[in-house]
Amino acid sequence: MPHSPPNSHAIDPRLAALPPEAVQRMHAAMQAIRQGDAMAVLRLTGEVLAIAPEHPEALRLAGIAHNASGRHDLARDALQRSHEQRPDDALVLIDLGNAQQRCGDQAAARASWRKACELAPRHPMPWYNLGRDLQLEGRTDEAIAMLSRAVELAPDFMPARILLGDALVHAGHFDEADAHYREALWRNPACGDAWRGLANMKTRPLSGEDREQLALNHGRADIGEPDRVAMGYALGKVCEDHGRHDEAFAALQSANARLRREAPWDAAAFSARVDAIIAATARLPAPIDRALGSEVIFIAGMPRSGSTLFEQILAAHPQVEGASELPDLGYVLDEESARRERAFPEWIAQADADDWQRLGRDYLQRTARWRERRPRFTDKMPENWLHAGVLRAMLPGATVLETRRDPIETAWSCYRQHFYRLPHFSCDFGDIAAFMRDSQRAMDTWRERDPGHVHLQSYEALLHDPDAAIRELLDACGLPFDPACLAFKNARRSVRTASATQVRQPLQSDTARTGRYRELLDPLRAALARSGLS
């Protein structure tokens, strides 16, 4: 997360009481921060602290460097010591909040940033940090207010403007989002994130002029690789919108190849991990409380398989809060791995019923705010399928829904989507097929082990007969039928996925895209066939 820019003026009250040689080192440390040289910052601030122990500005710069180096505990310690000396220093509070967040203390981080907003209401960074944090937590309306303030204070601060556009999309305010993305492009026509935002509003076709501007800027020699990759995915989308499927395929092929070179996916290693998880979850202790977790509806499976649509239908039900993609299940298991000093799933055999109940209660406590308005909630993190095998011990009362869509449509939709978490399986046809096979075989196993709680939902069946499919969905979740679920597009909530525009539209009887690419997708068809998915 961005930190506050250090002051580097020759006369700086923040460097008061330092002798001239220490001031010189502090200016050198500020320059090293701008250059991203954390080790130089730590060396220089260490020399300053040897001259002037506990100097608050030296501690602040050291904290920034520790944070940049991944030593977040050391960063928090240094910044807390600086804060104790300067409790009303907004810059210290901004950086302290960054360190607290990296250490996992979200409440403390938010409190630090809110205090910084009070102390320095015209500084954009604490407003941006708060908005970013609230958006990640799904508090989209609050995030929009904070990010709007950051953009008002710093119109050229592109991260705040882009994130505001994203939050507006998630809230369903598409015209406002479009305006912010286009404002960003007016300021920087090669802003990949702005093009990505426009392209992700999938029900709003980009224009012929957009296509020309995209192609022009995508070919520039003076842009960074992240912008070129993002524009490549967007160019694929706009070419498809205009029926130029050969050009769309070429643009997507190039973007995926670039992203894969940056961080290759190891399909064999991932399959071995799935094997290990399936084996480790074969025998789990009987749960102490079989109803624990009955509030939760997990939605799992492949990305782009219709999971957001199924969640939108459930979120229209008066008993269900649509929480979108929550990281909490993974966090709980990661923290248990850290506590045991063994990676998941290696410690599963050592966990007893009390351990699993403790972990289940931890998850429910972390997600309690999603039950403030309605008694049940959805957790739609796609990666939940990797952890679904432990749920019959950890949250035995939970419902698990696996969504499946036609394999080639799912695979091609993944290939067209720009995912940010790297490495990612979606950049190569063979990797996509292998990942899909792993996902389905794991979920087939866990459905066989716990048929009363793990249910398969078909995207195509939903399109073919919505009324019957929705009734089946609600029955699988133990929910009474409610006609509001048939009008799911009217559900008011934050949808924090790439399908935010699509799920606010009526159902389309035919969403297939792959037939338009004809023989271009023969390699994908062959990869799926080799994995037994055709």
JSON list of N, CA, C and O in Angstrom, two decimals, residues 110 130-148 163-174 177 321-325 369-370 492-497 500 504:
[
{"chain": "A", "resi": 110, "resn": "ARG", "atom": "N", "xyz": [-7.28, 0.72, 10.60]},
{"chain": "A", "resi": 110, "resn": "ARG", "atom": "CA", "xyz": [-8.37, 1.63, 10.25]},
{"chain": "A", "resi": 110, "resn": "ARG", "atom": "C", "xyz": [-8.45, 2.79, 11.23]},
{"chain": "A", "resi": 110, "resn": "ARG", "atom": "O", "xyz": [-8.69, 3.93, 10.83]},
{"chain": "A", "resi": 130, "resn": "LEU", "atom": "N", "xyz": [-8.15, 4.08, 3.64]},
{"chain": "A", "resi": 130, "resn": "LEU", "atom": "CA", "xyz": [-9.43, 3.67, 4.24]},
{"chain": "A", "resi": 130, "resn": "LEU", "atom": "C", "xyz": [-10.37, 3.12, 3.18]},
{"chain": "A", "resi": 130, "resn": "LEU", "atom": "O", "xyz": [-11.01, 2.07, 3.37]},
{"chain": "A", "resi": 131, "resn": "GLY", "atom": "N", "xyz": [-10.46, 3.82, 2.06]},
{"chain": "A", "resi": 131, "resn": "GLY", "atom": "CA", "xyz": [-11.34, 3.36, 0.99]},
{"chain": "A", "resi": 131, "resn": "GLY", "atom": "C", "xyz": [-10.94, 2.01, 0.46]},
{"chain": "A", "resi": 131, "resn": "GLY", "atom": "O", "xyz": [-11.78, 1.13, 0.22]},
{"chain": "A", "resi": 132, "resn": "ARG", "atom": "N", "xyz": [-9.66, 1.82, 0.28]},
{"chain": "A", "resi": 132, "resn": "ARG", "atom": "CA", "xyz": [-9.16, 0.53, -0.22]},
{"chain": "A", "resi": 132, "resn": "ARG", "atom": "C", "xyz": [-9.48, -0.59, 0.77]},
{"chain": "A", "resi": 132, "resn": "ARG", "atom": "O", "xyz": [-9.93, -1.68, 0.38]},
{"chain": "A", "resi": 133, "resn": "ASP", "atom": "N", "xyz": [-9.27, -0.31, 2.05]},
{"chain": "A", "resi": 133, "resn": "ASP", "atom": "CA", "xyz": [-9.52, -1.32, 3.08]},
{"chain": "A", "resi": 133, "resn": "ASP", "atom": "C", "xyz": [-11.01, -1.66, 3.15]},
{"chain": "A", "resi": 133, "resn": "ASP", "atom": "O", "xyz": [-11.40, -2.83, 3.21]},
{"chain": "A", "resi": 134, "resn": "LEU", "atom": "N", "xyz": [-11.85, -0.65, 3.11]},
{"chain": "A", "resi": 134, "resn": "LEU", "atom": "CA", "xyz": [-13.29, -0.88, 3.19]},
{"chain": "A", "resi": 134, "resn": "LEU", "atom": "C", "xyz": [-13.80, -1.61, 1.95]},
{"chain": "A", "resi": 134, "resn": "LEU", "atom": "O", "xyz": [-14.69, -2.46, 2.03]},
{"chain": "A", "resi": 135, "resn": "GLN", "atom": "N", "xyz": [-13.23, -1.30, 0.79]},
{"chain": "A", "resi": 135, "resn": "GLN", "atom": "CA", "xyz": [-13.64, -1.98, -0.42]},
{"chain": "A", "resi": 135, "resn": "GLN", "atom": "C", "xyz": [-13.27, -3.46, -0.38]},
{"chain": "A", "resi": 135, "resn": "GLN", "atom": "O", "xyz": [-14.06, -4.32, -0.77]},
{"chain": "A", "resi": 136, "resn": "LEU", "atom": "N", "xyz": [-12.08, -3.78, 0.11]},
{"chain": "A", "resi": 136, "resn": "LEU", "atom": "CA", "xyz": [-11.68, -5.17, 0.23]},
{"chain": "A", "resi": 136, "resn": "LEU", "atom": "C", "xyz": [-12.60, -5.93, 1.18]},
{"chain": "A", "resi": 136, "resn": "LEU", "atom": "O", "xyz": [-12.81, -7.13, 1.03]},
{"chain": "A", "resi": 137, "resn": "GLU", "atom": "N", "xyz": [-13.14, -5.23, 2.16]},
{"chain": "A", "resi": 137, "resn": "GLU", "atom": "CA", "xyz": [-14.01, -5.87, 3.15]},
{"chain": "A", "resi": 137, "resn": "GLU", "atom": "C", "xyz": [-15.46, -5.93, 2.69]},
{"chain": "A", "resi": 137, "resn": "GLU", "atom": "O", "xyz": [-16.31, -6.49, 3.36]},
{"chain": "A", "resi": 138, "resn": "GLY", "atom": "N", "xyz": [-15.75, -5.36, 1.51]},
{"chain": "A", "resi": 138, "resn": "GLY", "atom": "CA", "xyz": [-17.11, -5.40, 1.00]},
{"chain": "A", "resi": 138, "resn": "GLY", "atom": "C", "xyz": [-18.00, -4.28, 1.47]},
{"chain": "A", "resi": 138, "resn": "GLY", "atom": "O", "xyz": [-19.21, -4.30, 1.19]},
{"chain": "A", "resi": 139, "resn": "ARG", "atom": "N", "xyz": [-17.46, -3.28, 2.14]},
{"chain": "A", "resi": 139, "resn": "ARG", "atom": "CA", "xyz": [-18.25, -2.14, 2.61]},
{"chain": "A", "resi": 139, "resn": "ARG", "atom": "C", "xyz": [-18.19, -1.05, 1.53]},
{"chain": "A", "resi": 139, "resn": "ARG", "atom": "O", "xyz": [-17.56, 0.00, 1.69]},
{"chain": "A", "resi": 140, "resn": "THR", "atom": "N", "xyz": [-18.84, -1.34, 0.42]},
{"chain": "A", "resi": 140, "resn": "THR", "atom": "CA", "xyz": [-18.63, -0.58, -0.81]},
{"chain": "A", "resi": 140, "resn": "THR", "atom": "C", "xyz": [-19.12, 0.85, -0.71]},
{"chain": "A", "resi": 140, "resn": "THR", "atom": "O", "xyz": [-18.45, 1.78, -1.19]},
{"chain": "A", "resi": 141, "resn": "ASP", "atom": "N", "xyz": [-20.27, 1.10, -0.11]},
{"chain": "A", "resi": 141, "resn": "ASP", "atom": "CA", "xyz": [-20.78, 2.47, -0.02]},
{"chain": "A", "resi": 141, "resn": "ASP", "atom": "C", "xyz": [-19.83, 3.35, 0.78]},
{"chain": "A", "resi": 141, "resn": "ASP", "atom": "O", "xyz": [-19.56, 4.50, 0.39]},
{"chain": "A", "resi": 142, "resn": "GLU", "atom": "N", "xyz": [-19.33, 2.82, 1.90]},
{"chain": "A", "resi": 142, "resn": "GLU", "atom": "CA", "xyz": [-18.36, 3.59, 2.69]},
{"chain": "A", "resi": 142, "resn": "GLU", "atom": "C", "xyz": [-17.07, 3.80, 1.89]},
{"chain": "A", "resi": 142, "resn": "GLU", "atom": "O", "xyz": [-16.47, 4.89, 1.94]},
{"chain": "A", "resi": 143, "resn": "ALA", "atom": "N", "xyz": [-16.65, 2.78, 1.17]},
{"chain": "A", "resi": 143, "resn": "ALA", "atom": "CA", "xyz": [-15.43, 2.90, 0.37]},
{"chain": "A", "resi": 143, "resn": "ALA", "atom": "C", "xyz": [-15.58, 3.99, -0.68]},
{"chain": "A", "resi": 143, "resn": "ALA", "atom": "O", "xyz": [-14.65, 4.78, -0.92]},
{"chain": "A", "resi": 144, "resn": "ILE", "atom": "N", "xyz": [-16.73, 4.06, -1.32]},
{"chain": "A", "resi": 144, "resn": "ILE", "atom": "CA", "xyz": [-16.96, 5.08, -2.36]},
{"chain": "A", "resi": 144, "resn": "ILE", "atom": "C", "xyz": [-16.81, 6.48, -1.76]},
{"chain": "A", "resi": 144, "resn": "ILE", "atom": "O", "xyz": [-16.20, 7.37, -2.37]},
{"chain": "A", "resi": 145, "resn": "ALA", "atom": "N", "xyz": [-17.35, 6.70, -0.56]},
{"chain": "A", "resi": 145, "resn": "ALA", "atom": "CA", "xyz": [-17.24, 8.01, 0.08]},
{"chain": "A", "resi": 145, "resn": "ALA", "atom": "C", "xyz": [-15.78, 8.37, 0.34]},
{"chain": "A", "resi": 145, "resn": "ALA", "atom": "O", "xyz": [-15.34, 9.50, 0.07]},
{"chain": "A", "resi": 146, "resn": "MET", "atom": "N", "xyz": [-15.00, 7.43, 0.85]},
{"chain": "A", "resi": 146, "resn": "MET", "atom": "CA", "xyz": [-13.59, 7.69, 1.16]},
{"chain": "A", "resi": 146, "resn": "MET", "atom": "C", "xyz": [-12.78, 7.92, -0.12]},
{"chain": "A", "resi": 146, "resn": "MET", "atom": "O", "xyz": [-11.96, 8.84, -0.20]},
{"chain": "A", "resi": 147, "resn": "LEU", "atom": "N", "xyz": [-13.00, 7.08, -1.12]},
{"chain": "A", "resi": 147, "resn": "LEU", "atom": "CA", "xyz": [-12.24, 7.20, -2.36]},
{"chain": "A", "resi": 147, "resn": "LEU", "atom": "C", "xyz": [-12.61, 8.46, -3.12]},
{"chain": "A", "resi": 147, "resn": "LEU", "atom": "O", "xyz": [-11.75, 9.08, -3.77]},
{"chain": "A", "resi": 148, "resn": "SER", "atom": "N", "xyz": [-13.87, 8.86, -3.04]},
{"chain": "A", "resi": 148, "resn": "SER", "atom": "CA", "xyz": [-14.29, 10.11, -3.68]},
{"chain": "A", "resi": 148, "resn": "SER", "atom": "C", "xyz": [-13.54, 11.29, -3.07]},
{"chain": "A", "resi": 148, "resn": "SER", "atom": "O", "xyz": [-13.13, 12.23, -3.78]},
{"chain": "A", "resi": 163, "resn": "LEU", "atom": "N", "xyz": [-9.63, 2.75, -8.34]},
{"chain": "A", "resi": 163, "resn": "LEU", "atom": "CA", "xyz": [-10.33, 1.98, -7.32]},
{"chain": "A", "resi": 163, "resn": "LEU", "atom": "C", "xyz": [-11.72, 2.53, -7.08]},
{"chain": "A", "resi": 163, "resn": "LEU", "atom": "O", "xyz": [-12.67, 1.76, -6.82]},
{"chain": "A", "resi": 164, "resn": "LEU", "atom": "N", "xyz": [-11.89, 3.84, -7.19]},
{"chain": "A", "resi": 164, "resn": "LEU", "atom": "CA", "xyz": [-13.22, 4.43, -7.09]},
{"chain": "A", "resi": 164, "resn": "LEU", "atom": "C", "xyz": [-14.10, 3.91, -8.23]},
{"chain": "A", "resi": 164, "resn": "LEU", "atom": "O", "xyz": [-15.27, 3.54, -8.02]},
{"chain": "A", "resi": 165, "resn": "GLY", "atom": "N", "xyz": [-13.55, 3.84, -9.44]},
{"chain": "A", "resi": 165, "resn": "GLY", "atom": "CA", "xyz": [-14.31, 3.27, -10.55]},
{"chain": "A", "resi": 165, "resn": "GLY", "atom": "C", "xyz": [-14.72, 1.84, -10.27]},
{"chain": "A", "resi": 165, "resn": "GLY", "atom": "O", "xyz": [-15.87, 1.44, -10.50]},
{"chain": "A", "resi": 166, "resn": "ASP", "atom": "N", "xyz": [-13.79, 1.05, -9.74]},
{"chain": "A", "resi": 166, "resn": "ASP", "atom": "CA", "xyz": [-14.10, -0.35, -9.42]},
{"chain": "A", "resi": 166, "resn": "ASP", "atom": "C", "xyz": [-15.21, -0.44, -8.38]},
{"chain": "A", "resi": 166, "resn": "ASP", "atom": "O", "xyz": [-16.14, -1.27, -8.51]},
{"chain": "A", "resi": 167, "resn": "ALA", "atom": "N", "xyz": [-15.13, 0.40, -7.34]},
{"chain": "A", "resi": 167, "resn": "ALA", "atom": "CA", "xyz": [-16.15, 0.36, -6.29]},
{"chain": "A", "resi": 167, "resn": "ALA", "atom": "C", "xyz": [-17.52, 0.75, -6.85]},
{"chain": "A", "resi": 167, "resn": "ALA", "atom": "O", "xyz": [-18.55, 0.17, -6.48]},
{"chain": "A", "resi": 168, "resn": "LEU", "atom": "N", "xyz": [-17.54, 1.73, -7.74]},
{"chain": "A", "resi": 168, "resn": "LEU", "atom": "CA", "xyz": [-18.80, 2.14, -8.35]},
{"chain": "A", "resi": 168, "resn": "LEU", "atom": "C", "xyz": [-19.39, 1.02, -9.20]},
{"chain": "A", "resi": 168, "resn": "LEU", "atom": "O", "xyz": [-20.62, 0.81, -9.21]},
{"chain": "A", "resi": 169, "resn": "VAL", "atom": "N", "xyz": [-18.54, 0.28, -9.91]},
{"chain": "A", "resi": 169, "resn": "VAL", "atom": "CA", "xyz": [-19.02, -0.88, -10.66]},
{"chain": "A", "resi": 169, "resn": "VAL", "atom": "C", "xyz": [-19.64, -1.90, -9.71]},
{"chain": "A", "resi": 169, "resn": "VAL", "atom": "O", "xyz": [-20.74, -2.42, -9.94]},
{"chain": "A", "resi": 170, "resn": "HIS", "atom": "N", "xyz": [-18.94, -2.20, -8.62]},
{"chain": "A", "resi": 170, "resn": "HIS", "atom": "CA", "xyz": [-19.43, -3.19, -7.68]},
{"chain": "A", "resi": 170, "resn": "HIS", "atom": "C", "xyz": [-20.78, -2.78, -7.08]},
{"chain": "A", "resi": 170, "resn": "HIS", "atom": "O", "xyz": [-21.61, -3.64, -6.76]},
{"chain": "A", "resi": 171, "resn": "ALA", "atom": "N", "xyz": [-20.99, -1.47, -6.95]},
{"chain": "A", "resi": 171, "resn": "ALA", "atom": "CA", "xyz": [-22.25, -0.97, -6.40]},
{"chain": "A", "resi": 171, "resn": "ALA", "atom": "C", "xyz": [-23.33, -0.83, -7.47]},
{"chain": "A", "resi": 171, "resn": "ALA", "atom": "O", "xyz": [-24.47, -0.49, -7.14]},
{"chain": "A", "resi": 172, "resn": "GLY", "atom": "N", "xyz": [-22.99, -1.07, -8.73]},
{"chain": "A", "resi": 172, "resn": "GLY", "atom": "CA", "xyz": [-23.96, -0.98, -9.81]},
{"chain": "A", "resi": 172, "resn": "GLY", "atom": "C", "xyz": [-24.10, 0.40, -10.41]},
{"chain": "A", "resi": 172, "resn": "GLY", "atom": "O", "xyz": [-25.03, 0.64, -11.20]},
{"chain": "A", "resi": 173, "resn": "HIS", "atom": "N", "xyz": [-23.18, 1.34, -10.11]},
{"chain": "A", "resi": 173, "resn": "HIS", "atom": "CA", "xyz": [-23.24, 2.70, -10.65]},
{"chain": "A", "resi": 173, "resn": "HIS", "atom": "C", "xyz": [-22.34, 2.77, -11.90]},
{"chain": "A", "resi": 173, "resn": "HIS", "atom": "O", "xyz": [-21.24, 3.35, -11.88]},
{"chain": "A", "resi": 174, "resn": "PHE", "atom": "N", "xyz": [-22.79, 2.19, -12.98]},
{"chain": "A", "resi": 174, "resn": "PHE", "atom": "CA", "xyz": [-21.92, 1.97, -14.13]},
{"chain": "A", "resi": 174, "resn": "PHE", "atom": "C", "xyz": [-21.58, 3.25, -14.88]},
{"chain": "A", "resi": 174, "resn": "PHE", "atom": "O", "xyz": [-20.46, 3.41, -15.37]},
{"chain": "A", "resi": 177, "resn": "ALA", "atom": "N", "xyz": [-18.88, 5.02, -12.94]},
{"chain": "A", "resi": 177, "resn": "ALA", "atom": "CA", "xyz": [-17.62, 4.29, -13.07]},
{"chain": "A", "resi": 177, "resn": "ALA", "atom": "C", "xyz": [-16.98, 4.56, -14.43]},
{"chain": "A", "resi": 177, "resn": "ALA", "atom": "O", "xyz": [-15.77, 4.82, -14.53]},
{"chain": "A", "resi": 321, "resn": "GLU", "atom": "N", "xyz": [-27.59, -12.93, 2.99]},
{"chain": "A", "resi": 321, "resn": "GLU", "atom": "CA", "xyz": [-26.72, -11.81, 2.65]},
{"chain": "A", "resi": 321, "resn": "GLU", "atom": "C", "xyz": [-25.67, -12.29, 1.66]},
{"chain": "A", "resi": 321, "resn": "GLU", "atom": "O", "xyz": [-24.97, -13.27, 1.91]},
{"chain": "A", "resi": 322, "resn": "GLY", "atom": "N", "xyz": [-25.56, -11.61, 0.53]},
{"chain": "A", "resi": 322, "resn": "GLY", "atom": "CA", "xyz": [-24.54, -11.97, -0.46]},
{"chain": "A", "resi": 322, "resn": "GLY", "atom": "C", "xyz": [-23.24, -11.28, -0.13]},
{"chain": "A", "resi": 322, "resn": "GLY", "atom": "O", "xyz": [-23.07, -10.09, -0.37]},
{"chain": "A", "resi": 323, "resn": "ALA", "atom": "N", "xyz": [-22.29, -12.01, 0.42]},
{"chain": "A", "resi": 323, "resn": "ALA", "atom": "CA", "xyz": [-21.04, -11.41, 0.89]},
{"chain": "A", "resi": 323, "resn": "ALA", "atom": "C", "xyz": [-19.94, -11.40, -0.16]},
{"chain": "A", "resi": 323, "resn": "ALA", "atom": "O", "xyz": [-18.89, -10.83, 0.07]},
{"chain": "A", "resi": 324, "resn": "SER", "atom": "N", "xyz": [-20.15, -12.07, -1.27]},
{"chain": "A", "resi": 324, "resn": "SER", "atom": "CA", "xyz": [-19.18, -12.13, -2.36]},
{"chain": "A", "resi": 324, "resn": "SER", "atom": "C", "xyz": [-17.94, -12.91, -1.94]},
{"chain": "A", "resi": 324, "resn": "SER", "atom": "O", "xyz": [-18.05, -13.87, -1.17]},
{"chain": "A", "resi": 325, "resn": "GLU", "atom": "N", "xyz": [-16.77, -12.52, -2.41]},
{"chain": "A", "resi": 325, "resn": "GLU", "atom": "CA", "xyz": [-15.55, -13.32, -2.22]},
{"chain": "A", "resi": 325, "resn": "GLU", "atom": "C", "xyz": [-14.87, -12.96, -0.91]},
{"chain": "A", "resi": 325, "resn": "GLU", "atom": "O", "xyz": [-14.29, -11.89, -0.77]},
{"chain": "A", "resi": 369, "resn": "ARG", "atom": "N", "xyz": [-20.14, -10.01, 10.81]},
{"chain": "A", "resi": 369, "resn": "ARG", "atom": "CA", "xyz": [-20.82, -8.81, 10.32]},
{"chain": "A", "resi": 369, "resn": "ARG", "atom": "C", "xyz": [-21.73, -9.10, 9.13]},
{"chain": "A", "resi": 369, "resn": "ARG", "atom": "O", "xyz": [-22.65, -8.33, 8.85]},
{"chain": "A", "resi": 370, "resn": "TRP", "atom": "N", "xyz": [-21.49, -10.24, 8.45]},
{"chain": "A", "resi": 370, "resn": "TRP", "atom": "CA", "xyz": [-22.34, -10.58, 7.32]},
{"chain": "A", "resi": 370, "resn": "TRP", "atom": "C", "xyz": [-23.67, -11.19, 7.77]},
{"chain": "A", "resi": 370, "resn": "TRP", "atom": "O", "xyz": [-24.53, -11.49, 6.94]},
{"chain": "A", "resi": 492, "resn": "ARG", "atom": "N", "xyz": [-30.03, -5.56, -4.37]},
{"chain": "A", "resi": 492, "resn": "ARG", "atom": "CA", "xyz": [-29.13, -4.44, -4.13]},
{"chain": "A", "resi": 492, "resn": "ARG", "atom": "C", "xyz": [-28.00, -4.87, -3.23]},
{"chain": "A", "resi": 492, "resn": "ARG", "atom": "O", "xyz": [-28.20, -5.16, -2.05]},
{"chain": "A", "resi": 493, "resn": "ARG", "atom": "N", "xyz": [-26.82, -4.96, -3.76]},
{"chain": "A", "resi": 493, "resn": "ARG", "atom": "CA", "xyz": [-25.66, -5.34, -2.97]},
{"chain": "A", "resi": 493, "resn": "ARG", "atom": "C", "xyz": [-24.41, -5.02, -3.74]},
{"chain": "A", "resi": 493, "resn": "ARG", "atom": "O", "xyz": [-24.45, -4.66, -4.92]},
{"chain": "A", "resi": 494, "resn": "SER", "atom": "N", "xyz": [-23.27, -5.15, -3.08]},
{"chain": "A", "resi": 494, "resn": "SER", "atom": "CA", "xyz": [-21.98, -4.99, -3.73]},
{"chain": "A", "resi": 494, "resn": "SER", "atom": "C", "xyz": [-21.58, -6.33, -4.35]},
{"chain": "A", "resi": 494, "resn": "SER", "atom": "O", "xyz": [-21.57, -7.36, -3.69]},
{"chain": "A", "resi": 495, "resn": "VAL", "atom": "N", "xyz": [-21.28, -6.31, -5.66]},
{"chain": "A", "resi": 495, "resn": "VAL", "atom": "CA", "xyz": [-20.84, -7.51, -6.36]},
{"chain": "A", "resi": 495, "resn": "VAL", "atom": "C", "xyz": [-19.38, -7.28, -6.75]},
{"chain": "A", "resi": 495, "resn": "VAL", "atom": "O", "xyz": [-19.08, -6.58, -7.70]},
{"chain": "A", "resi": 496, "resn": "ARG", "atom": "N", "xyz": [-18.47, -7.90, -6.00]},
{"chain": "A", "resi": 496, "resn": "ARG", "atom": "CA", "xyz": [-17.05, -7.59, -6.16]},
{"chain": "A", "resi": 496, "resn": "ARG", "atom": "C", "xyz": [-16.35, -8.64, -7.03]},
{"chain": "A", "resi": 496, "resn": "ARG", "atom": "O", "xyz": [-15.35, -9.23, -6.63]},
{"chain": "A", "resi": 497, "resn": "THR", "atom": "N", "xyz": [-16.90, -8.87, -8.22]},
{"chain": "A", "resi": 497, "resn": "THR", "atom": "CA", "xyz": [-16.29, -9.80, -9.15]},
{"chain": "A", "resi": 497, "resn": "THR", "atom": "C", "xyz": [-16.40, -9.23, -10.56]},
{"chain": "A", "resi": 497, "resn": "THR", "atom": "O", "xyz": [-17.07, -8.22, -10.79]},
{"chain": "A", "resi": 500, "resn": "ALA", "atom": "N", "xyz": [-19.92, -8.28, -12.25]},
{"chain": "A", "resi": 500, "resn": "ALA", "atom": "CA", "xyz": [-20.77, -7.31, -11.56]},
{"chain": "A", "resi": 500, "resn": "ALA", "atom": "C", "xyz": [-21.85, -6.74, -12.46]},
{"chain": "A", "resi": 500, "resn": "ALA", "atom": "O", "xyz": [-22.97, -6.46, -12.00]},
{"chain": "A", "resi": 504, "resn": "ARG", "atom": "N", "xyz": [-26.60, -8.26, -13.03]},
{"chain": "A", "resi": 504, "resn": "ARG", "atom": "CA", "xyz": [-27.67, -7.28, -12.88]},
{"chain": "A", "resi": 504, "resn": "ARG", "atom": "C", "xyz": [-28.53, -7.18, -14.15]},
{"chain": "A", "resi": 504, "resn": "ARG", "atom": "O", "xyz": [-29.29, -6.24, -14.31]}
]
